Each structure stands twice: as C-alpha cells, then as structure tokens.
Amino acid sequence: MDTVLHATGLLLLGTACLVAFASLLLGLPGTFFIVVAALVYAWTTGFAAVTWSTVGWLFLLAVIGEGAELFAGAAGTAGERPSRRVMIGALLGGVVGGLVGTPLLFGVASLLGALAGAFIGAALAVVSEGGTMRVALSTGLAAFRGRLLGFVLKAAVAVVMLVVLAAAIL
C-alpha cells in the first residue's frame, strides 16, 4: 500500500510540475506554482525527501526567474534609448499585451501579446519623447528581444527548478 501511495504522490507532483511549466506560456508565474507543488509534496511526505532547504532554494530560483522576466523587457531598451519613460513603456506594454492576449488562442497568445506589447509600449514612448520612427522601431525591437530573453531565462530557471526537485526526490 505504501508503494502505491508513494507512486501516486510522485505522479501528482510530476503532473503539477508539468502544468506549472506549461503555465509559463500563459504568462503565469509557473515558477511559483512549482514551489507550491514541491511544498505540498514535502508536507504530505513529512519533508522526508523534499526538505525545507530544497523548498527554500526553489523559492529563491522562482524569485530570480520572475525578476529576470519582469525586467528583461525594460532593460532591453536601455541600450537603444536609455530613458525611464521608454523602460516603463516597455514594461507596461508587456503587461497590458499579455493581459489582452490571454483570452486568445486558449491563452497561448498571452506570450505573443506580451512580446507585442513591449514592442508597442517602447515605440510609443520613444515617439512621445520626440524620437523618429526609425528610432522608435529600433527601440521597440530591442524591447521585444528583451522580453523574449526574459521568457527564455524564466523557462530555463524553471527547468533548473525541476532538476533540483527531481534530484531531491531521487
């Protein structure tokens, strides 16, 4: 009976982690969902395999991943046109674009909306500062690349989190 419960727990943890990883495409904080799944698993198993230390490391990685994604779009514009208005435009554009894209294509368009929003937000901020269309497009493209880099970094951190969790369990 113990083996069945253990296998069921591992199956539920694996499913929760895969769903959390997939939620990254929707612009959701999937890294924190992984932390919650690990914490629930640890609690139900009496912190036998997954300890508080492991949960703490997973939380730290989640904060790093979410922070990297949040600021990458804004920081991507810093090399093109370093102004506070442009960075805020890219950041807000990414958030609004992600929200607008969420209901489309079963939520998968959330990532595309965030990328487009960062581009549009940065480009509009450049135009509002009196920049040319060429500079606006260049800055918007830099914000797009920065936001995409942020997503890739966050996904990479999520993979590292899954490896840490698997190493703790095995």
Coordinates of C-alpha atoms in Angstrom, one line a residue:
M1 CA 0.0 0.0 0.0
D2 CA 2.9 2.4 0.8
T3 CA 4.3 1.9 -2.7
V4 CA 1.0 2.8 -4.3
L5 CA 0.7 5.9 -2.3
H6 CA 4.3 6.9 -3.0
A7 CA 3.8 6.3 -6.7
T8 CA 0.6 8.3 -6.7
G9 CA 2.3 11.2 -4.9
L10 CA 5.1 11.2 -7.4
L11 CA 2.6 11.1 -10.3
L12 CA 0.6 14.0 -8.9
L13 CA 3.8 16.0 -8.2
G14 CA 5.0 15.4 -11.8
T15 CA 1.7 16.4 -13.2
A16 CA 1.6 19.5 -11.2
C17 CA 5.1 20.5 -12.2
L18 CA 4.3 19.9 -15.9
V19 CA 1.2 22.0 -15.6
A20 CA 3.2 24.7 -13.8
F21 CA 5.8 24.7 -16.5
A22 CA 3.2 24.9 -19.3
S23 CA 1.6 27.9 -17.4
L24 CA 4.7 29.9 -18.3
L25 CA 3.3 30.1 -21.9
L26 CA 0.2 31.8 -20.4
G27 CA 2.3 34.4 -18.7
L28 CA 1.5 33.0 -15.3
P29 CA 4.1 32.7 -12.5
G30 CA 4.7 29.0 -13.2
T31 CA 7.9 29.0 -11.2
F32 CA 6.0 29.8 -8.0
F33 CA 3.5 27.1 -8.9
I34 CA 6.4 24.6 -8.9
V35 CA 7.4 25.9 -5.4
V36 CA 3.8 25.3 -4.2
A37 CA 3.7 21.8 -5.7
A38 CA 7.0 20.9 -4.0
L39 CA 5.8 22.3 -0.7
V40 CA 2.6 20.3 -0.8
Y41 CA 4.5 17.2 -1.7
A42 CA 7.1 17.8 1.1
W43 CA 4.3 18.5 3.6
T44 CA 2.4 15.3 2.7
T45 CA 5.5 13.2 2.9
G46 CA 6.7 14.7 6.2
F47 CA 9.6 16.5 4.5
A48 CA 11.3 13.2 4.0
A49 CA 12.8 13.7 0.5
V50 CA 12.0 17.3 -0.2
T51 CA 13.2 19.3 2.8
W52 CA 12.7 23.0 3.8
S53 CA 16.1 23.7 2.4
T54 CA 15.0 22.4 -1.0
V55 CA 11.8 24.4 -0.9
G56 CA 13.9 27.5 0.1
W57 CA 16.2 27.0 -2.9
L58 CA 13.2 26.6 -5.2
F59 CA 11.7 29.8 -3.9
L60 CA 14.9 31.7 -4.4
L61 CA 15.1 30.4 -8.0
A62 CA 11.5 31.3 -8.6
V63 CA 12.1 34.9 -7.4
I64 CA 15.2 35.1 -9.7
G65 CA 13.2 33.7 -12.7
E66 CA 10.2 36.0 -12.2
G67 CA 12.5 39.0 -11.7
A68 CA 14.5 38.3 -14.8
E69 CA 11.4 38.1 -16.9
L70 CA 9.9 41.3 -15.4
F71 CA 12.9 43.5 -16.0
A72 CA 14.3 42.0 -19.2
G73 CA 11.9 43.8 -21.5
A74 CA 12.6 47.2 -19.9
A75 CA 16.4 46.5 -19.7
G76 CA 16.4 45.5 -23.4
T77 CA 15.5 49.1 -24.3
A78 CA 18.3 50.6 -22.2
G79 CA 20.9 50.0 -24.8
E80 CA 18.8 51.7 -27.6
R81 CA 17.3 54.7 -25.8
P82 CA 18.0 54.8 -22.1
S83 CA 15.2 56.7 -20.6
R84 CA 12.8 55.9 -17.8
R85 CA 9.8 56.6 -19.9
V86 CA 10.9 54.1 -22.5
M87 CA 11.6 51.4 -20.0
I88 CA 8.3 51.9 -18.2
G89 CA 6.5 51.9 -21.6
A90 CA 8.1 48.6 -22.5
L91 CA 7.2 47.1 -19.1
L92 CA 3.6 48.4 -19.0
G93 CA 3.2 47.5 -22.7
G94 CA 4.3 43.9 -22.0
V95 CA 1.9 43.6 -19.1
V96 CA -1.1 45.0 -21.0
G97 CA -0.2 43.0 -24.1
G98 CA -0.1 39.8 -22.0
L99 CA -3.5 40.6 -20.5
V100 CA -5.1 41.4 -23.8
G101 CA -3.6 38.3 -25.5
T102 CA -4.7 35.9 -22.7
P103 CA -8.2 35.1 -23.9
L104 CA -7.0 34.5 -27.5
L105 CA -5.8 31.0 -28.7
F106 CA -6.7 29.4 -25.4
G107 CA -4.2 31.7 -23.5
V108 CA -1.2 30.8 -25.6
A109 CA -1.4 34.3 -27.2
S110 CA -0.5 35.8 -23.8
L111 CA 3.2 35.4 -24.6
L112 CA 2.7 36.9 -28.1
G113 CA 0.7 39.7 -26.6
A114 CA 3.4 40.4 -24.0
L115 CA 6.1 40.5 -26.7
A116 CA 4.0 42.8 -29.0
G117 CA 3.0 45.0 -26.0
A118 CA 6.6 45.5 -25.0
F119 CA 7.4 46.5 -28.6
I120 CA 4.5 48.9 -28.9
G121 CA 5.0 50.4 -25.4
A122 CA 8.6 51.2 -26.0
A123 CA 8.0 52.5 -29.5
L124 CA 5.2 54.8 -28.4
A125 CA 7.3 56.1 -25.5
V126 CA 10.1 57.0 -28.0
V127 CA 7.6 58.8 -30.2
S128 CA 6.2 60.7 -27.2
E129 CA 9.7 61.9 -26.5
G130 CA 10.0 63.2 -30.0
G131 CA 12.1 60.4 -31.4
T132 CA 12.0 59.4 -35.1
M133 CA 10.1 56.4 -36.4
R134 CA 13.3 54.6 -37.1
V135 CA 14.5 55.0 -33.5
A136 CA 11.0 54.0 -32.3
L137 CA 11.1 50.8 -34.3
S138 CA 14.7 50.0 -33.2
T139 CA 13.8 50.6 -29.6
G140 CA 10.6 48.6 -29.9
L141 CA 12.5 45.7 -31.4
A142 CA 15.0 45.9 -28.5
A143 CA 12.2 45.7 -26.0
F144 CA 10.7 42.7 -27.9
R145 CA 14.1 40.9 -27.8
G146 CA 14.5 41.8 -24.1
R147 CA 11.0 40.4 -23.3
L148 CA 11.7 37.3 -25.3
L149 CA 15.0 36.9 -23.5
G150 CA 13.2 37.3 -20.2
F151 CA 10.8 34.5 -21.1
V152 CA 13.6 32.2 -22.1
L153 CA 15.5 32.9 -18.9
K154 CA 12.4 32.2 -16.8
A155 CA 11.8 28.9 -18.6
A156 CA 15.5 28.0 -18.1
V157 CA 15.2 28.7 -14.4
A158 CA 12.0 26.6 -14.3
V159 CA 13.9 23.7 -15.9
V160 CA 16.7 24.1 -13.2
M161 CA 14.0 24.1 -10.6
L162 CA 12.6 20.8 -11.9
V163 CA 16.0 19.3 -12.0
V164 CA 16.6 20.4 -8.3
L165 CA 13.3 18.9 -7.3
A166 CA 13.9 15.6 -9.2
A167 CA 17.4 15.4 -7.6
A168 CA 15.9 15.8 -4.1
I169 CA 13.3 13.1 -4.7
L170 CA 15.6 10.6 -6.3

